[in-house]
Short mmCIF file of C-alpha atoms and ligand atoms in Angstrom, two decimals:
data_model
loop_
_atom_site.label_atom_id
_atom_site.label_comp_id
_atom_site.label_asym_id
_atom_site.label_seq_id
_atom_site.Cartn_x
_atom_site.Cartn_y
_atom_site.Cartn_z
CA MET A 15 76.59 141.66 84.69
CA PHE A 16 77.01 145.29 83.67
CA GLU A 17 75.50 146.53 86.96
CA THR A 18 77.53 144.10 89.06
CA LEU A 19 80.83 145.05 87.44
CA LYS A 20 80.03 148.72 87.73
CA HIS A 21 79.32 148.24 91.42
CA VAL A 22 82.60 146.38 91.94
CA GLY A 23 84.52 149.09 90.07
CA ASP A 24 82.96 151.68 92.40
CA ALA A 25 84.08 149.71 95.44
CA PHE A 26 87.66 149.96 94.18
CA GLY A 27 87.20 153.66 93.41
CA LEU A 28 88.35 153.29 89.81
CA ALA A 29 88.69 156.59 88.00
CA GLY A 30 86.58 157.53 84.98
CA GLU A 31 83.35 156.20 83.65
CA PHE A 32 82.45 152.57 83.03
CA TYR A 33 82.77 152.07 79.29
CA SER A 34 82.57 148.35 78.36
CA TYR A 35 83.39 144.83 79.43
CA ASP A 36 84.38 141.52 77.84
CA VAL A 37 84.16 138.07 79.37
CA ILE A 38 87.48 136.24 79.32
CA THR A 39 86.71 132.59 78.79
CA MET A 40 90.09 131.08 79.69
CA GLY A 41 90.16 129.32 83.06
CA ASN A 42 87.97 126.60 84.49
CA ILE A 43 87.48 127.97 88.00
CA ASN A 44 87.27 131.75 88.45
CA SER A 45 85.21 134.19 86.33
CA THR A 46 87.29 136.84 84.60
CA PHE A 47 86.38 140.09 82.83
CA LYS A 48 88.24 142.77 81.00
CA VAL A 49 86.61 146.01 82.08
CA THR A 50 87.29 149.31 80.36
CA TYR A 51 86.80 152.82 81.73
CA ILE A 52 86.83 156.09 79.84
CA LEU A 53 88.90 158.72 81.58
CA GLU A 54 88.24 162.46 81.70
CA ASN A 55 90.77 163.05 78.92
CA LYS A 56 88.80 160.48 76.82
CA ALA A 57 91.56 157.89 77.03
CA LEU A 58 90.51 154.29 77.67
CA LYS A 59 91.90 152.32 80.60
CA SER A 60 91.31 148.61 81.14
CA TYR A 61 91.38 146.46 84.25
CA LEU A 62 91.08 142.78 84.97
CA PHE A 63 88.16 141.95 87.26
CA GLN A 64 87.99 138.49 88.77
CA LYS A 65 85.29 136.80 90.77
CA VAL A 66 87.08 134.14 92.79
CA ASN A 67 85.33 130.78 93.00
CA THR A 68 84.90 130.38 96.74
CA ASN A 69 83.58 126.87 96.33
CA VAL A 70 87.12 125.93 95.24
CA PHE A 71 89.08 128.51 97.22
CA LYS A 72 87.49 128.33 100.65
CA ASN A 73 89.67 131.09 102.05
CA PRO A 74 90.28 133.69 99.35
CA VAL A 75 91.72 136.22 101.80
CA GLU A 76 94.60 133.80 102.37
CA ILE A 77 95.10 133.60 98.60
CA MET A 78 95.45 137.35 98.39
CA GLU A 79 98.00 137.26 101.22
CA ASN A 80 100.01 134.60 99.38
CA ILE A 81 99.93 136.55 96.14
CA ASP A 82 101.05 139.68 97.97
CA ARG A 83 104.01 137.88 99.53
CA VAL A 84 105.10 136.11 96.36
CA THR A 85 104.82 139.15 94.10
CA SER A 86 106.58 141.41 96.63
CA HIS A 87 109.43 138.91 96.85
CA ILE A 88 109.86 138.84 93.08
CA ARG A 89 109.42 142.63 92.82
CA SER A 90 112.06 143.31 95.45
CA LYS A 91 114.61 141.09 93.71
CA PHE A 92 113.71 142.01 90.13
CA PRO A 93 112.23 145.54 90.29
CA SER A 94 112.16 146.09 86.54
CA GLN A 95 110.12 142.97 85.88
CA LEU A 96 106.47 143.56 85.01
CA SER A 97 104.13 142.30 87.72
CA LEU A 98 100.47 142.15 88.61
CA HIS A 99 99.25 144.94 90.79
CA PHE A 100 96.03 144.54 92.77
CA TYR A 101 93.90 147.59 93.49
CA HIS A 102 92.68 148.45 96.97
CA THR A 103 89.18 149.36 98.13
CA GLY A 104 88.35 152.42 100.21
CA ASP A 105 89.04 150.46 103.39
CA GLY A 106 92.45 149.35 102.21
CA LYS A 107 91.76 145.75 101.21
CA ASN A 108 92.98 144.18 97.96
CA TYR A 109 89.61 142.48 97.51
CA TYR A 110 85.94 143.31 97.82
CA VAL A 111 83.18 141.09 99.11
CA SER A 112 79.81 142.01 97.60
CA GLU A 113 76.44 141.74 99.35
CA LYS A 114 75.92 138.38 97.71
CA ASP A 115 79.17 137.26 99.32
CA TYR A 116 81.00 137.17 96.04
CA PHE A 117 84.73 137.72 96.33
CA TRP A 118 86.14 140.18 93.80
CA ARG A 119 89.62 141.41 92.97
CA VAL A 120 90.84 143.91 90.41
CA SER A 121 94.27 144.11 88.82
CA ASN A 122 95.98 145.99 86.04
CA PHE A 123 95.15 144.68 82.57
CA VAL A 124 98.27 143.69 80.68
CA ASP A 125 97.81 144.08 76.95
CA SER A 126 99.23 140.78 75.81
CA VAL A 127 98.55 137.46 74.18
CA ALA A 128 98.23 134.02 75.81
CA TYR A 129 98.35 130.67 74.04
CA ASN A 130 96.28 127.53 74.39
CA VAL A 131 97.54 125.40 71.55
CA THR A 132 100.54 126.64 69.61
CA GLU A 133 102.83 125.09 67.03
CA ASP A 134 105.42 127.80 67.55
CA LEU A 135 108.45 126.14 69.16
CA VAL A 136 109.96 129.50 70.08
CA VAL A 137 106.83 130.40 72.07
CA ILE A 138 106.90 126.95 73.68
CA ALA A 139 110.54 127.33 74.72
CA SER A 140 109.78 130.82 76.07
CA THR A 141 106.88 129.41 78.10
CA GLY A 142 109.32 126.92 79.62
CA GLU A 143 111.74 129.72 80.32
CA ALA A 144 109.01 131.80 82.02
CA PHE A 145 107.85 129.01 84.34
CA GLY A 146 111.45 127.91 84.97
CA ARG A 147 112.43 131.46 85.87
CA PHE A 148 109.43 131.75 88.18
CA GLN A 149 110.58 128.59 89.97
CA MET A 150 114.13 129.90 90.16
CA GLN A 151 113.08 133.33 91.45
CA LEU A 152 111.22 131.71 94.31
CA ALA A 153 114.02 129.28 95.17
CA ASP A 154 114.98 131.39 98.23
CA PHE A 155 111.39 132.10 99.29
CA ASP A 156 110.36 130.62 102.62
CA GLY A 157 107.45 128.36 101.67
CA SER A 158 106.43 127.89 105.29
CA THR A 159 105.04 131.46 105.31
CA LEU A 160 102.49 130.54 102.61
CA HIS A 161 98.97 129.36 103.28
CA GLU A 162 98.06 126.02 101.75
CA THR A 163 95.25 127.45 99.60
CA ILE A 164 93.91 124.06 98.60
CA LYS A 165 94.92 121.25 100.89
CA ASP A 166 96.59 118.28 99.19
CA PHE A 167 96.12 119.98 95.83
CA HIS A 168 98.67 117.80 94.04
CA ASN A 169 98.65 114.82 96.33
CA THR A 170 98.09 112.34 93.53
CA LYS A 171 97.72 109.39 95.87
CA LEU A 172 94.87 111.06 97.74
CA ARG A 173 93.27 112.28 94.47
CA LEU A 174 93.19 108.70 93.16
CA ASP A 175 91.94 107.30 96.48
CA LYS A 176 89.12 109.85 96.35
CA LEU A 177 88.24 108.91 92.75
CA PHE A 178 87.80 105.24 93.61
CA GLU A 179 85.90 106.09 96.77
CA ASP A 180 83.49 108.32 94.82
CA ALA A 181 83.13 105.71 92.08
CA GLY A 182 82.10 103.28 94.82
CA ILE A 183 79.45 105.67 96.13
CA ASP A 184 78.45 106.59 92.55
CA PRO A 185 76.05 109.42 93.54
CA VAL A 186 74.71 110.19 90.05
CA ASN A 187 74.95 106.75 88.50
CA ARG A 188 77.76 107.38 86.10
CA ALA A 189 80.47 104.99 87.34
CA GLU A 190 79.45 102.05 85.17
CA SER A 191 79.72 104.12 82.01
CA VAL A 192 83.35 104.97 82.84
CA ALA A 193 84.49 101.49 83.88
CA GLU A 194 87.16 101.43 81.20
CA GLU A 195 88.68 104.74 82.33
CA LEU A 196 88.60 103.63 85.97
CA ALA A 197 90.30 100.34 85.06
CA TYR A 198 93.15 102.13 83.32
CA ILE A 199 93.68 104.49 86.24
CA ALA A 200 93.64 101.53 88.63
CA SER A 201 96.35 99.85 86.53
CA VAL A 202 98.71 102.84 86.86
CA ARG A 203 97.70 103.87 90.36
CA ASP A 204 101.00 102.93 92.02
CA THR A 205 103.22 104.49 89.36
CA ALA A 206 101.24 107.74 89.27
CA SER A 207 101.18 108.00 93.09
CA LYS A 208 104.88 107.33 93.60
CA LEU A 209 106.25 110.88 93.60
CA SER A 210 103.48 112.24 95.80
CA ILE A 211 104.15 109.49 98.34
CA MET A 212 107.88 110.25 98.31
CA PHE A 213 107.10 113.95 98.73
CA GLU A 214 104.79 113.32 101.68
CA ASN A 215 107.43 111.08 103.29
CA GLY A 216 110.05 113.81 103.06
CA ASP A 217 112.08 111.96 100.41
CA LEU A 218 111.98 114.91 98.01
CA PRO A 219 112.78 118.59 98.61
CA VAL A 220 109.91 120.97 99.34
CA ARG A 221 109.98 123.93 96.92
CA VAL A 222 107.66 126.83 96.28
CA THR A 223 105.86 125.97 93.05
CA HIS A 224 103.20 127.53 90.86
CA ASN A 225 100.98 124.44 90.69
CA ASP A 226 98.95 125.49 87.65
CA THR A 227 101.48 125.86 84.84
CA LYS A 228 99.17 125.85 81.84
CA ALA A 229 100.61 127.71 78.87
CA ASN A 230 97.84 130.29 79.05
CA ASN A 231 99.12 131.36 82.46
CA VAL A 232 102.06 133.07 80.74
CA LEU A 233 101.34 136.40 79.08
CA PHE A 234 103.38 137.32 76.01
CA ASP A 235 104.16 140.62 74.37
CA LYS A 236 102.00 140.79 71.24
CA ILE A 237 104.80 142.07 69.06
CA THR A 238 108.08 140.68 70.37
CA LYS A 239 106.51 137.34 71.42
CA ARG A 240 108.67 137.44 74.56
CA PRO A 241 107.12 136.28 77.84
CA LEU A 242 106.01 139.20 80.00
CA LEU A 243 104.59 137.68 83.13
CA VAL A 244 103.45 134.51 84.88
CA ILE A 245 99.88 134.87 86.14
CA ASP A 246 97.29 132.90 88.14
CA LEU A 247 99.15 132.72 91.43
CA ASP A 248 96.18 131.31 93.37
CA THR A 249 97.80 127.94 93.87
CA VAL A 250 101.39 129.01 94.57
CA MET A 251 102.28 126.72 97.45
CA PRO A 252 104.97 124.33 98.56
CA GLY A 253 105.21 121.55 95.99
CA MET A 254 107.29 119.62 93.47
CA PRO A 255 108.97 121.25 90.44
CA MET A 256 108.47 117.96 88.54
CA TYR A 257 104.75 118.65 88.74
CA ASP A 258 105.11 122.23 87.49
CA PHE A 259 107.16 120.86 84.61
CA GLY A 260 104.71 118.01 84.08
CA ASP A 261 101.56 120.12 84.23
CA ALA A 262 103.04 122.47 81.66
CA VAL A 263 104.07 119.79 79.18
CA ARG A 264 100.84 117.81 79.39
CA PHE A 265 99.18 121.00 78.17
CA ILE A 266 101.70 122.60 75.83
CA ALA A 267 103.12 119.45 74.23
CA SER A 268 99.69 118.11 73.38
CA THR A 269 98.69 118.19 69.73
CA ALA A 270 95.16 119.26 70.72
CA GLU A 271 93.11 121.36 73.13
CA GLU A 272 92.58 120.04 76.64
CA ASP A 273 88.98 119.09 75.80
CA GLU A 274 89.38 117.71 72.28
CA PRO A 275 86.63 115.12 71.79
CA ASP A 276 88.32 113.38 68.84
CA LEU A 277 91.06 111.35 70.51
CA ASN A 278 92.66 110.60 67.16
CA LYS A 279 93.87 114.18 67.26
CA VAL A 280 95.42 113.89 70.71
CA TYR A 281 99.10 113.00 70.98
CA PHE A 282 102.06 113.96 73.08
CA ASP A 283 104.45 115.75 70.75
CA THR A 284 108.10 115.07 71.53
CA GLY A 285 109.30 118.07 69.51
CA LYS A 286 107.17 120.42 71.61
CA PHE A 287 108.35 118.60 74.74
CA ARG A 288 111.96 119.15 73.75
CA ALA A 289 111.36 122.88 73.17
CA PHE A 290 109.64 123.34 76.54
CA ALA A 291 112.27 121.26 78.37
CA LYS A 292 115.05 123.38 76.93
CA GLY A 293 113.43 126.58 78.22
CA PHE A 294 112.45 125.24 81.64
CA LEU A 295 115.46 123.12 82.52
CA GLY A 296 117.85 125.82 81.38
CA GLN A 297 116.52 127.98 84.21
CA VAL A 298 116.30 125.41 87.00
CA LYS A 299 119.02 122.86 86.38
CA ASP A 300 121.47 124.37 88.84
CA SER A 301 119.00 124.70 91.69
CA LEU A 302 117.36 121.26 91.55
CA THR A 303 118.72 117.92 92.76
CA LYS A 304 119.58 115.02 90.46
CA LYS A 305 116.64 113.09 91.92
CA GLU A 306 114.27 115.86 90.89
CA LEU A 307 115.78 116.19 87.42
CA ASP A 308 115.62 112.41 86.93
CA ASN A 309 111.92 112.40 87.72
CA MET A 310 110.64 115.08 85.32
CA VAL A 311 109.01 112.57 82.98
CA LEU A 312 107.39 110.68 85.85
CA GLY A 313 106.10 114.07 87.02
CA ALA A 314 104.48 114.60 83.62
CA PHE A 315 102.85 111.17 83.64
CA SER A 316 101.68 111.49 87.26
CA ILE A 317 100.06 114.89 86.96
CA THR A 318 98.37 113.91 83.70
CA VAL A 319 96.82 110.88 85.38
CA GLU A 320 95.96 113.07 88.38
CA LEU A 321 94.14 115.63 86.25
CA ALA A 322 92.31 112.86 84.35
CA ALA A 323 91.22 111.51 87.74
CA ARG A 324 90.07 114.97 88.86
CA PHE A 325 87.98 115.50 85.73
CA LEU A 326 86.58 111.98 85.96
CA ASP A 327 85.83 112.35 89.66
CA ASP A 328 83.97 115.59 88.95
CA TYR A 329 81.99 113.81 86.23
CA ILE A 330 81.15 110.93 88.58
CA THR A 331 80.05 113.26 91.37
CA GLY A 332 77.88 115.51 89.18
CA ASP A 333 80.13 118.29 87.83
CA LYS A 334 80.46 120.42 90.93
CA TYR A 335 84.04 121.65 90.60
CA PHE A 336 85.10 122.58 87.05
CA LYS A 337 83.03 124.88 84.87
CA ILE A 338 81.48 122.84 82.07
CA ASN A 339 80.01 123.91 78.73
CA TYR A 340 78.04 120.73 78.04
CA PRO A 341 77.02 117.65 80.07
CA GLN A 342 79.86 115.33 79.01
CA HIS A 343 82.55 118.01 79.18
CA ASN A 344 84.42 116.59 82.18
CA LEU A 345 84.36 113.10 80.69
CA VAL A 346 85.76 114.40 77.40
CA ARG A 347 88.49 116.22 79.33
CA ALA A 348 89.31 113.11 81.35
CA ARG A 349 89.57 110.93 78.23
CA CYS A 350 91.81 113.45 76.58
CA GLN A 351 94.22 113.44 79.56
CA LEU A 352 94.19 109.65 79.67
CA LYS A 353 95.09 109.49 76.00
CA LEU A 354 98.01 111.82 76.73
CA ALA A 355 99.10 109.86 79.80
CA LYS A 356 99.24 106.66 77.72
CA ASP A 357 101.25 108.40 75.04
CA ILE A 358 103.67 109.83 77.62
CA MET A 359 104.13 106.34 79.05
CA ARG A 360 104.72 104.88 75.58
CA LYS A 361 107.33 107.53 74.79
CA ALA A 362 108.87 107.67 78.28
CA ASP A 363 112.33 106.40 77.27
CA GLU A 364 112.62 108.93 74.48
CA LEU A 365 111.38 111.73 76.77
CA LYS A 366 113.89 110.83 79.49
CA TRP A 367 116.62 110.82 76.89
CA ILE A 368 115.52 114.32 75.79
CA VAL A 369 115.72 115.54 79.41
CA ARG A 370 119.20 114.04 79.83
CA THR A 371 120.57 115.50 76.62
CA THR A 372 118.98 118.90 77.32
CA LEU A 373 120.65 118.98 80.74
CA SER A 374 124.07 118.22 79.30
CA GLU A 375 123.85 120.84 76.55
C1 GN1 B 14 91.98 124.67 86.67
O1 GN1 B 14 91.07 127.57 86.21
P1 GN1 B 14 92.34 127.11 85.63
O2 GN1 B 14 92.14 126.74 84.20
O3 GN1 B 14 93.47 128.05 85.86
C2 GN1 B 14 92.54 123.93 87.89
C3 GN1 B 14 93.88 123.29 87.54
C4 GN1 B 14 93.71 122.38 86.35
C5 GN1 B 14 93.12 123.15 85.18
C6 GN1 B 14 92.83 122.26 84.01
C7 GN1 B 14 92.38 125.62 91.24
O4 GN1 B 14 92.81 125.76 86.39
O5 GN1 B 14 94.34 122.54 88.62
O6 GN1 B 14 94.94 121.82 85.95
O7 GN1 B 14 91.88 123.81 85.56
N1 GN1 B 14 92.70 124.86 88.99
C8 GN1 B 14 92.22 124.57 90.22
O8 GN1 B 14 92.48 122.99 82.92
O9 GN1 B 14 91.66 123.53 90.48
MG1 MG B 15 94.40 128.36 87.80
#
């Protein structure tokens, strides 16, 4: 890897001498490295190198165009806000394609901390605030100028259709072993698909959304614990804010990691939900419609079922999409999301009440 990273750094003409690198293990799709150079004055300077997964992102050049547009929009409106800056190669591109056809990009490294699981309700509320602010800052951005980087990314109906189709084909003989999971998803198929069907029919507003609002996509200042920056803009596309809200809470309001194998540890924590909702809704409540605000909890349930279906589908089709660390990894992830979806459903009335009271505060 050392040689490869060095070569990529050269393509971007980074100053100084290659000093060291660390693999950053967060993220299930792209490969990320912190790479450090030693400058002439002996100071160290770090960068973030990313190899984009072109199996998932078929057109990474379009992703870089989207990121450029979105970050310029935010920068022009909020110039003092910290933002990601992508370096350019000698021929003026903000990416580099290596001989092996790998797609690389390099950005500034922001010295910060990101959270997977946290009990800190202040951090949780700040995460909500950061994603809510991101949504709000893009409220006047013309979504039609963005490329759809992954078609039907959060079209839950199509995701579930695909799951049952693949289970029928059963290419690696795993469908029978997940009959119980498939049966549960079948039982909630209509409920989980509802918002995506309304969205496709034009019954809900089209907004520009982040589409991957995991807590670890917000970077925090190590000392002040204030949010610095929302990252991972690969899937910024037209979408539903209920799904941004939902994707965030299914992750941050869980009592466990996304791939916790012991389901007795996995619950949806209403206290964490309340903290996130306060941060997020406080930012967006004036720009969203009542219909959107009324459907936040359904958004959380739907995207949790959707992600369970995506993990399960990947398991059924032989683990081709998400990076896995062991053979059952996608199944463990799917079960974890299903446990959360059931808990969200069980607590739905309380969660809706929390949304209502938060909005009237
Ligand atoms: C993937 O790579 P990462 O962790 O940012 C996935 C998301 C999932 C998430 C689940 C492009 O995101 O949709 O919610 O894993 N991103 C893509 O952990 O598929
Ligand atoms: Mg992502």
